[in-house]
Short mmCIF file of C-alpha atoms in Angstrom, two decimals:
data_model
loop_
_atom_site.label_atom_id
_atom_site.label_comp_id
_atom_site.label_asym_id
_atom_site.label_seq_id
_atom_site.Cartn_x
_atom_site.Cartn_y
_atom_site.Cartn_z
CA MET A 1 24.31 -10.16 10.20
CA ASN A 2 24.39 -6.11 9.94
CA ASN A 3 21.52 -4.23 12.16
CA PRO A 4 19.85 -2.06 9.51
CA VAL A 5 19.96 1.43 9.84
CA VAL A 6 16.24 3.47 10.68
CA THR A 7 15.22 6.55 12.07
CA GLU A 8 13.49 7.80 14.87
CA ASN A 9 10.17 7.57 13.72
CA GLN A 10 10.46 3.97 12.18
CA LYS A 11 11.99 3.32 15.53
CA ALA A 12 8.53 4.25 17.49
CA HIS A 13 6.42 2.31 14.95
CA ILE A 14 7.79 -1.68 15.00
CA GLU A 15 5.63 -3.90 16.43
CA ALA A 16 6.56 -6.91 17.96
CA PRO A 17 6.14 -9.97 15.49
CA VAL A 18 5.47 -13.00 16.68
CA PHE A 19 2.33 -13.93 17.61
CA VAL A 20 -0.73 -15.42 16.39
CA LYS A 21 -4.22 -15.93 17.67
CA SER A 22 -5.09 -18.93 19.26
CA THR A 23 -8.52 -20.94 18.33
CA LYS A 24 -8.57 -22.61 21.63
CA LYS A 25 -8.14 -19.18 23.73
CA PRO A 26 -9.33 -16.65 21.57
CA ARG A 27 -7.54 -13.75 23.73
CA ASP A 28 -4.88 -15.34 24.32
CA TYR A 29 -1.77 -15.79 21.81
CA GLN A 30 0.60 -18.22 21.39
CA GLN A 31 4.44 -17.68 20.36
CA ILE A 32 5.80 -18.30 16.99
CA SER A 33 9.19 -19.78 18.40
CA ILE A 34 11.42 -19.80 14.48
CA TYR A 35 11.03 -16.07 14.84
CA LYS A 36 11.30 -15.21 19.34
CA ASP A 37 14.82 -14.51 19.01
CA VAL A 38 14.69 -12.39 15.62
CA ASN A 39 16.45 -8.39 16.11
CA PRO A 40 13.49 -5.65 15.98
CA LEU A 41 15.35 -4.04 13.28
CA ASP A 42 16.36 -6.94 11.31
CA TRP A 43 12.26 -7.59 11.17
CA GLU A 44 11.88 -3.95 10.56
CA ASP A 45 14.43 -4.37 7.46
CA TRP A 46 12.00 -5.25 4.35
CA HIS A 47 14.83 -7.13 2.78
CA TRP A 48 14.92 -9.77 5.74
CA GLN A 49 11.75 -10.35 5.57
CA LEU A 50 11.99 -11.12 2.03
CA LYS A 51 14.78 -12.89 2.30
CA HIS A 52 13.42 -15.07 5.46
CA ARG A 53 10.49 -16.09 3.14
CA ILE A 54 8.53 -19.57 3.48
CA ARG A 55 9.76 -21.58 0.83
CA SER A 56 9.03 -24.80 1.53
CA ARG A 57 6.46 -27.02 3.86
CA GLU A 58 9.24 -28.13 6.28
CA GLU A 59 10.00 -24.01 6.51
CA LEU A 60 6.12 -23.94 7.24
CA ALA A 61 5.68 -26.55 8.93
CA HIS A 62 7.26 -24.84 12.16
CA ILE A 63 4.51 -22.29 12.04
CA ILE A 64 1.63 -24.16 11.22
CA GLN A 65 -0.10 -27.39 11.86
CA LEU A 66 0.12 -28.57 8.36
CA THR A 67 -2.96 -30.55 6.62
CA LEU A 68 -2.80 -33.53 3.98
CA GLU A 69 -4.01 -31.24 1.46
CA GLU A 70 -1.88 -28.10 1.93
CA GLU A 71 1.19 -30.57 2.35
CA LYS A 72 -0.76 -31.48 -1.11
CA GLY A 73 -0.49 -28.16 -2.21
CA ILE A 74 2.90 -27.11 -1.23
CA GLU A 75 4.48 -30.15 -3.26
CA LYS A 76 2.50 -29.34 -6.69
CA ALA A 77 3.33 -25.02 -6.29
CA LYS A 78 6.17 -25.47 -7.75
CA GLY A 79 7.32 -23.12 -11.36
CA ARG A 80 5.87 -19.84 -11.90
CA LEU A 81 4.05 -19.89 -8.42
CA SER A 82 5.77 -21.70 -6.04
CA MET A 83 4.66 -21.30 -2.46
CA ALA A 84 6.55 -17.27 -1.04
CA ILE A 85 5.23 -15.65 2.30
CA THR A 86 7.28 -13.11 4.10
CA PRO A 87 7.49 -14.07 8.02
CA TYR A 88 5.76 -10.38 8.99
CA TRP A 89 2.05 -12.59 7.19
CA ALA A 90 3.57 -15.84 8.65
CA ALA A 91 3.23 -13.78 11.97
CA LEU A 92 -0.41 -12.86 11.28
CA MET A 93 -1.41 -17.02 9.76
CA ASP A 94 -3.49 -19.13 12.84
CA GLN A 95 -1.58 -21.41 13.70
CA GLU A 96 -4.10 -24.61 13.85
CA ASP A 97 -7.47 -23.25 11.60
CA PRO A 98 -6.86 -24.48 7.87
CA ASN A 99 -10.43 -21.82 6.93
CA CYS A 100 -7.66 -18.71 9.02
CA PRO A 101 -8.51 -16.25 6.06
CA ILE A 102 -4.97 -14.58 6.11
CA ARG A 103 -3.46 -19.22 5.99
CA ARG A 104 -6.07 -20.01 3.28
CA GLN A 105 -4.79 -16.99 1.01
CA ALA A 106 -0.73 -17.69 1.30
CA VAL A 107 -0.50 -21.83 1.64
CA PRO A 108 -1.70 -24.03 -1.42
CA VAL A 109 -3.41 -26.30 -1.15
CA SER A 110 -4.37 -29.35 -3.83
CA ALA A 111 -7.52 -28.01 -5.47
CA GLU A 112 -5.14 -25.92 -6.82
CA SER A 113 -4.54 -29.12 -9.39
CA ILE A 114 -8.13 -29.35 -10.55
CA ILE A 115 -8.42 -27.39 -13.29
CA ALA A 116 -12.07 -26.47 -14.45
CA PRO A 117 -13.57 -26.14 -17.90
CA HIS A 118 -14.19 -22.48 -18.53
CA GLU A 119 -10.51 -22.37 -17.21
CA MET A 120 -7.56 -20.44 -18.50
CA VAL A 121 -4.46 -19.78 -18.78
CA ASP A 122 -4.88 -15.66 -19.33
CA PRO A 123 -8.38 -14.48 -18.55
CA CYS A 124 -8.19 -11.30 -18.87
CA ALA A 125 -6.39 -11.44 -22.18
CA GLU A 126 -3.60 -9.52 -22.04
CA ASP A 127 -1.41 -10.58 -23.40
CA ARG A 128 -3.50 -10.51 -26.55
CA ASP A 129 -3.54 -6.42 -26.11
CA SER A 130 -0.38 -6.23 -25.47
CA PRO A 131 1.20 -4.09 -28.17
CA ALA A 132 4.88 -4.26 -26.25
CA HIS A 133 6.85 -6.16 -23.77
CA HIS A 134 5.24 -5.50 -20.42
CA LEU A 135 2.21 -3.78 -21.22
CA VAL A 136 -1.08 -3.92 -22.04
CA HIS A 137 -3.21 -1.53 -24.11
CA ARG A 138 -7.24 -2.46 -23.25
CA TYR A 139 -9.34 1.00 -22.83
CA PRO A 140 -8.52 4.30 -25.47
CA ASP A 141 -7.00 6.20 -22.90
CA ARG A 142 -5.09 3.69 -20.36
CA VAL A 143 -2.68 0.57 -19.90
CA LEU A 144 -1.15 -1.37 -17.88
CA LEU A 145 2.54 -1.56 -17.64
CA LEU A 146 3.73 -3.97 -15.20
CA ALA A 147 6.87 -3.13 -13.86
CA THR A 148 8.29 -7.34 -12.69
CA GLU A 149 7.04 -10.66 -12.36
CA HIS A 150 7.53 -10.53 -8.44
CA CYS A 151 5.75 -10.43 -5.60
CA ALA A 152 6.34 -10.43 -2.06
CA MET A 153 4.31 -12.68 -1.32
CA TYR A 154 2.84 -15.11 -4.04
CA CYS A 155 -1.44 -15.48 -3.55
CA ARG A 156 -3.33 -18.57 -4.28
CA HIS A 157 -5.70 -16.20 -5.87
CA CYS A 158 -3.78 -14.73 -8.57
CA THR A 159 -4.99 -13.74 -12.09
CA ARG A 160 -1.54 -13.70 -13.66
CA ARG A 161 -0.06 -16.93 -11.80
CA ARG A 162 1.43 -17.43 -15.51
CA LEU A 163 3.72 -14.89 -14.84
CA VAL A 164 4.30 -14.07 -11.75
CA GLY A 165 6.91 -16.00 -9.60
CA ASP A 166 10.10 -16.09 -7.78
CA HIS A 167 12.15 -16.61 -11.33
CA GLU A 168 15.24 -15.05 -12.80
CA GLU A 169 13.73 -12.38 -14.72
CA PRO A 170 16.31 -11.29 -17.63
CA GLN A 171 18.99 -8.51 -16.96
CA ILE A 172 20.59 -8.58 -20.49
CA ASN A 173 20.36 -4.34 -20.91
CA SER A 174 17.45 -4.10 -17.70
CA ALA A 175 17.97 -0.54 -17.52
CA SER A 176 15.96 -0.63 -21.01
CA ARG A 177 13.67 -3.09 -21.14
CA PHE A 178 10.69 -0.51 -20.30
CA ASP A 179 12.61 0.92 -23.81
CA ALA A 180 9.54 -0.45 -25.71
CA ALA A 181 6.63 0.50 -24.06
CA ILE A 182 7.42 3.92 -23.29
CA GLU A 183 8.13 4.51 -26.74
CA TYR A 184 4.07 3.12 -27.57
CA ILE A 185 3.13 5.43 -24.05
CA LYS A 186 5.22 8.69 -26.06
CA GLY A 187 3.49 8.07 -28.96
CA ASN A 188 -0.19 7.43 -29.08
CA LYS A 189 -1.73 10.13 -27.29
CA LYS A 190 -4.92 9.69 -26.62
CA ILE A 191 -2.75 7.45 -23.65
CA ARG A 192 -3.62 9.78 -20.58
CA ASP A 193 -3.80 6.83 -18.13
CA VAL A 194 -0.60 4.36 -16.59
CA LEU A 195 -1.45 2.14 -14.09
CA ILE A 196 2.70 0.54 -13.14
CA SER A 197 0.92 -3.05 -11.65
CA GLY A 198 3.27 -6.11 -12.02
CA GLY A 199 3.85 -8.41 -9.58
CA ASP A 200 4.35 -5.52 -7.87
CA PRO A 201 6.61 -2.59 -8.08
CA PHE A 202 6.88 -2.23 -4.34
CA VAL A 203 9.32 -5.33 -4.62
CA LEU A 204 11.48 -2.92 -6.66
CA GLU A 205 14.59 -1.21 -5.37
CA ASP A 206 13.97 3.11 -4.54
CA GLU A 207 15.93 3.29 -7.34
CA GLU A 208 14.47 1.18 -10.50
CA LEU A 209 10.93 2.31 -9.14
CA GLU A 210 12.05 5.63 -9.58
CA ASP A 211 13.64 5.14 -12.47
CA LEU A 212 10.41 4.12 -14.41
CA ILE A 213 7.85 6.65 -12.19
CA GLN A 214 10.47 9.40 -13.75
CA LYS A 215 10.16 7.73 -17.71
CA VAL A 216 6.04 7.35 -17.36
CA ARG A 217 6.22 10.79 -15.92
CA SER A 218 8.50 12.37 -18.24
CA ILE A 219 4.89 11.43 -21.34
CA SER A 220 3.58 15.41 -21.47
CA HIS A 221 0.06 14.18 -22.16
CA VAL A 222 -0.19 11.47 -19.21
CA GLU A 223 -2.23 13.60 -16.65
CA PHE A 224 -2.90 10.12 -14.51
CA LEU A 225 -0.34 7.74 -12.85
CA ARG A 226 -1.53 4.71 -10.81
CA LEU A 227 0.54 2.61 -9.08
CA GLY A 228 -0.63 -1.16 -8.22
CA THR A 229 0.13 -2.82 -5.31
CA ARG A 230 -0.23 -5.10 -2.46
CA VAL A 231 3.25 -4.53 -0.07
CA PRO A 232 1.03 -1.93 2.05
CA VAL A 233 -0.54 -6.04 3.56
CA THR A 234 2.05 -8.75 3.07
CA LEU A 235 5.15 -6.32 3.17
CA PRO A 236 3.67 -3.33 5.46
CA GLN A 237 8.08 -2.81 6.01
CA ARG A 238 8.59 -2.07 2.80
CA ILE A 239 7.23 1.56 2.65
CA THR A 240 9.70 3.53 4.10
CA GLU A 241 10.35 7.29 4.25
CA LYS A 242 12.12 7.11 1.23
CA MET A 243 10.26 5.61 -0.25
CA VAL A 244 7.50 7.59 0.30
CA THR A 245 9.53 11.09 -0.43
CA MET A 246 10.79 9.44 -3.33
CA LEU A 247 7.00 9.27 -4.32
CA LYS A 248 5.65 12.46 -3.30
CA LYS A 249 8.14 13.73 -5.91
CA TYR A 250 6.07 13.05 -9.07
CA SER A 251 2.61 13.57 -7.09
CA PRO A 252 -0.08 13.17 -8.10
CA ILE A 253 0.16 9.27 -8.22
CA TRP A 254 -2.54 6.84 -6.64
CA ILE A 255 -2.15 4.33 -5.51
CA SER A 256 -4.68 1.19 -5.00
CA ILE A 257 -3.68 -1.67 -2.97
CA HIS A 258 -5.25 -4.92 -2.82
CA PHE A 259 -7.14 -5.88 0.46
CA ASN A 260 -9.23 -9.50 1.20
CA HIS A 261 -9.99 -9.34 4.85
CA PRO A 262 -10.48 -7.17 7.84
CA LYS A 263 -7.38 -8.96 9.26
CA GLU A 264 -5.33 -7.82 7.15
CA ILE A 265 -5.64 -4.74 8.70
CA THR A 266 -3.39 -4.49 11.31
CA LYS A 267 -1.31 -1.93 13.20
CA ARG A 268 1.30 -2.06 11.30
CA CYS A 269 -0.22 -2.62 8.18
CA LYS A 270 -1.96 1.58 8.89
CA ILE A 271 1.63 2.62 9.82
CA ALA A 272 2.40 2.07 6.59
CA CYS A 273 -1.16 3.42 5.58
CA ASP A 274 -0.34 6.92 7.33
CA MET A 275 2.90 7.39 5.87
CA LEU A 276 1.66 7.02 2.14
CA VAL A 277 -1.75 9.54 3.15
CA GLU A 278 0.42 11.98 4.27
CA ALA A 279 2.46 12.18 2.41
CA GLY A 280 -0.62 13.61 -0.16
CA LEU A 281 -0.66 9.50 -2.14
CA PRO A 282 -4.37 9.08 -1.88
CA LEU A 283 -5.42 5.01 -1.76
CA GLY A 284 -8.03 3.32 -2.48
CA SER A 285 -8.30 -0.44 -2.01
CA GLN A 286 -9.74 -3.33 -4.68
CA THR A 287 -10.85 -6.48 -2.87
CA VAL A 288 -10.85 -9.96 -4.99
CA LEU A 289 -14.77 -11.97 -4.35
CA LEU A 290 -12.99 -15.36 -2.29
CA LYS A 291 -15.14 -17.78 -0.94
CA GLY A 292 -14.96 -18.95 2.76
CA ILE A 293 -12.22 -15.25 2.89
CA ASN A 294 -14.18 -12.85 2.52
CA ASP A 295 -18.26 -13.68 0.71
CA ARG A 296 -20.31 -13.08 3.80
CA PRO A 297 -21.75 -9.35 4.18
CA TYR A 298 -21.01 -8.68 7.25
CA ILE A 299 -17.23 -9.63 6.65
CA MET A 300 -17.45 -7.50 3.73
CA ARG A 301 -18.63 -4.64 5.42
CA ARG A 302 -16.66 -5.01 8.77
CA LEU A 303 -13.79 -4.77 5.90
CA MET A 304 -14.97 -1.76 4.31
CA HIS A 305 -15.88 0.18 7.39
CA GLU A 306 -11.69 -0.69 8.48
CA LEU A 307 -10.79 0.87 4.93
CA LEU A 308 -12.08 4.22 5.38
CA GLN A 309 -11.24 4.12 9.02
CA ILE A 310 -7.09 3.97 7.61
CA ARG A 311 -8.32 6.74 5.28
CA VAL A 312 -8.36 3.54 1.65
CA ARG A 313 -11.12 4.76 -0.07
CA PRO A 314 -13.06 1.09 -1.38
CA TYR A 315 -13.05 1.40 -4.62
CA TYR A 316 -13.37 -2.15 -6.79
CA ILE A 317 -14.76 -5.76 -5.64
CA TYR A 318 -13.21 -7.90 -7.98
CA GLN A 319 -15.37 -11.46 -9.18
CA CYS A 320 -12.79 -13.90 -9.08
CA ASP A 321 -11.07 -14.28 -12.46
CA PRO A 322 -11.65 -18.01 -13.94
CA VAL A 323 -7.44 -18.11 -14.15
CA ARG A 324 -6.49 -22.17 -13.64
CA GLY A 325 -6.72 -23.72 -10.81
CA THR A 326 -8.59 -21.03 -8.62
CA GLN A 327 -12.38 -22.39 -8.66
CA HIS A 328 -11.94 -23.19 -4.83
CA PHE A 329 -11.90 -19.49 -4.36
CA ARG A 330 -15.13 -18.42 -6.98
CA THR A 331 -18.22 -17.67 -5.67
CA PRO A 332 -21.60 -17.17 -7.43
CA VAL A 333 -21.99 -13.96 -8.61
CA ALA A 334 -25.22 -13.58 -6.93
CA VAL A 335 -23.41 -13.59 -3.95
CA GLY A 336 -21.90 -10.53 -4.24
CA ILE A 337 -25.23 -8.47 -5.75
CA ASN A 338 -26.45 -9.46 -1.92
CA ILE A 339 -22.90 -7.95 -0.94
CA ILE A 340 -23.44 -5.17 -2.50
CA GLU A 341 -27.33 -4.80 -1.38
CA LYS A 342 -26.26 -4.96 1.57
CA LEU A 343 -24.03 -2.18 1.92
CA ARG A 344 -25.84 0.34 -0.67
CA GLY A 345 -27.78 2.55 1.57
CA HIS A 346 -26.63 0.49 4.72
CA THR A 347 -23.14 1.75 5.24
CA SER A 348 -22.05 4.83 3.92
CA GLY A 349 -21.58 6.13 0.18
CA TYR A 350 -17.83 5.94 0.97
CA GLY A 351 -18.06 2.49 1.87
CA VAL A 352 -19.62 1.05 -1.25
CA PRO A 353 -17.24 -0.19 -4.46
CA THR A 354 -17.71 -0.72 -7.50
CA TYR A 355 -18.39 -5.09 -8.11
CA VAL A 356 -17.37 -5.99 -11.41
CA ILE A 357 -16.57 -9.08 -13.33
CA ASP A 358 -13.38 -8.24 -15.60
CA GLY A 359 -15.04 -10.39 -18.80
CA PRO A 360 -13.69 -13.37 -19.40
CA GLY A 361 -11.83 -12.87 -23.33
CA GLY A 362 -10.80 -9.41 -22.52
CA GLY A 363 -14.39 -7.47 -22.10
CA GLY A 364 -12.95 -5.34 -19.28
CA LYS A 365 -13.87 -4.76 -15.92
CA ILE A 366 -18.19 -5.38 -16.41
CA PRO A 367 -20.20 -3.09 -13.06
CA ILE A 368 -22.48 -5.88 -11.91
CA GLY A 369 -25.15 -5.03 -8.50
CA PRO A 370 -28.44 -5.12 -7.55
CA ASN A 371 -32.18 -4.31 -10.09
CA TYR A 372 -32.88 -1.39 -8.97
CA ILE A 373 -35.06 -0.31 -11.94
CA LEU A 374 -37.95 -1.61 -11.69
CA SER A 375 -39.63 -0.50 -15.11
CA GLN A 376 -39.44 1.86 -16.94
CA ALA A 377 -41.92 4.48 -19.85
CA LYS A 378 -41.24 7.81 -21.72
CA GLY A 379 -40.80 10.47 -19.18
CA LYS A 380 -41.75 7.65 -16.31
CA TYR A 381 -38.82 5.71 -13.58
CA VAL A 382 -39.81 2.71 -11.27
CA LEU A 383 -37.51 2.49 -8.70
CA ARG A 384 -37.10 0.69 -5.56
CA ASN A 385 -34.54 1.97 -2.57
CA TYR A 386 -32.46 0.04 -0.89
CA LYS A 387 -35.54 -1.25 1.84
CA GLY A 388 -37.18 -2.07 -1.01
CA LYS A 389 -39.66 1.07 -0.68
CA ILE A 390 -41.74 1.92 -4.55
CA TYR A 391 -40.47 5.11 -5.75
CA THR A 392 -41.71 7.13 -9.48
CA TYR A 393 -39.35 9.40 -10.98
CA LEU A 394 -40.69 11.73 -13.64
CA GLU A 395 -38.78 13.60 -15.57
#
């Protein structure tokens, strides 16, 4: 394989990829033998990362000590949401601990085959609210444009598991596959906000992504353009100078990044986020509340603090949607409310996201939080603060 061409700036940021934390010796690291001979320049090539994703039990067994539940899960994870883990992400997983938060998000387990009675294929009713192919229109002034069905890594809690996966997308008239969606947006002047998501739009080649952005930007009444991605977390090598330069041309573009745990904020992830921020691209975070991963207030607080340190503004915490096969990830709603209770007033306001439930059946995002209004009468509100002290506000 020819070595990829990288800039001097990129060379300065190449990070050794092949170490993961050992549970037996907390400050030691164990080398993953499968990657020990990888050329660092190859490691920094996002195409190499995608080509060498872990797809089978045999490959993964060279990296972690698989449990019986994981082996069963991998065997059953066929079809749409099959297993795909970037080498970068695999190198962050604990080799021995199946409860590792990095590992649990990526490795299938047998619990995925258990379908709870209330779980749905399409819990957010996106297919119902799709007026054109690739487009979801639920809120009056904004739409969701699904750019691709592919991701760098397939998270096991994925809401769009009915769509997302490593399979062949139809390539017939691929250059015009978004035409119906673009024409719909052009024809509805109430639409001022477009979110391009997927899958993950950042797995598209620069030219393909730019073509789509350009088409949206050419619509005069679209004021606000957002990109939803997890790539800076699962494949930070994808954030290249070429890509960032392209995105900057269409500024303002806001980027929402899916972060779930502090361990995801590595040196390499920070470099990717720095490149985006320094190009004038505002970053926000979206976090899914996941049982046993980030459902403790101290973990969520640490995540929010570390996000602020890398200039990512905490935006949403989502209750895990009731999508089929994800019951083992969901917490009671009270857990999320308690997390907000432990954040509000106890840390910077910038570090307090909005906790939402996406109303099952297409209700949209509904904010949920602690109740700070104890009573109200004409011209009078009785309130409590974060310490539980009572105050009266007279209008």
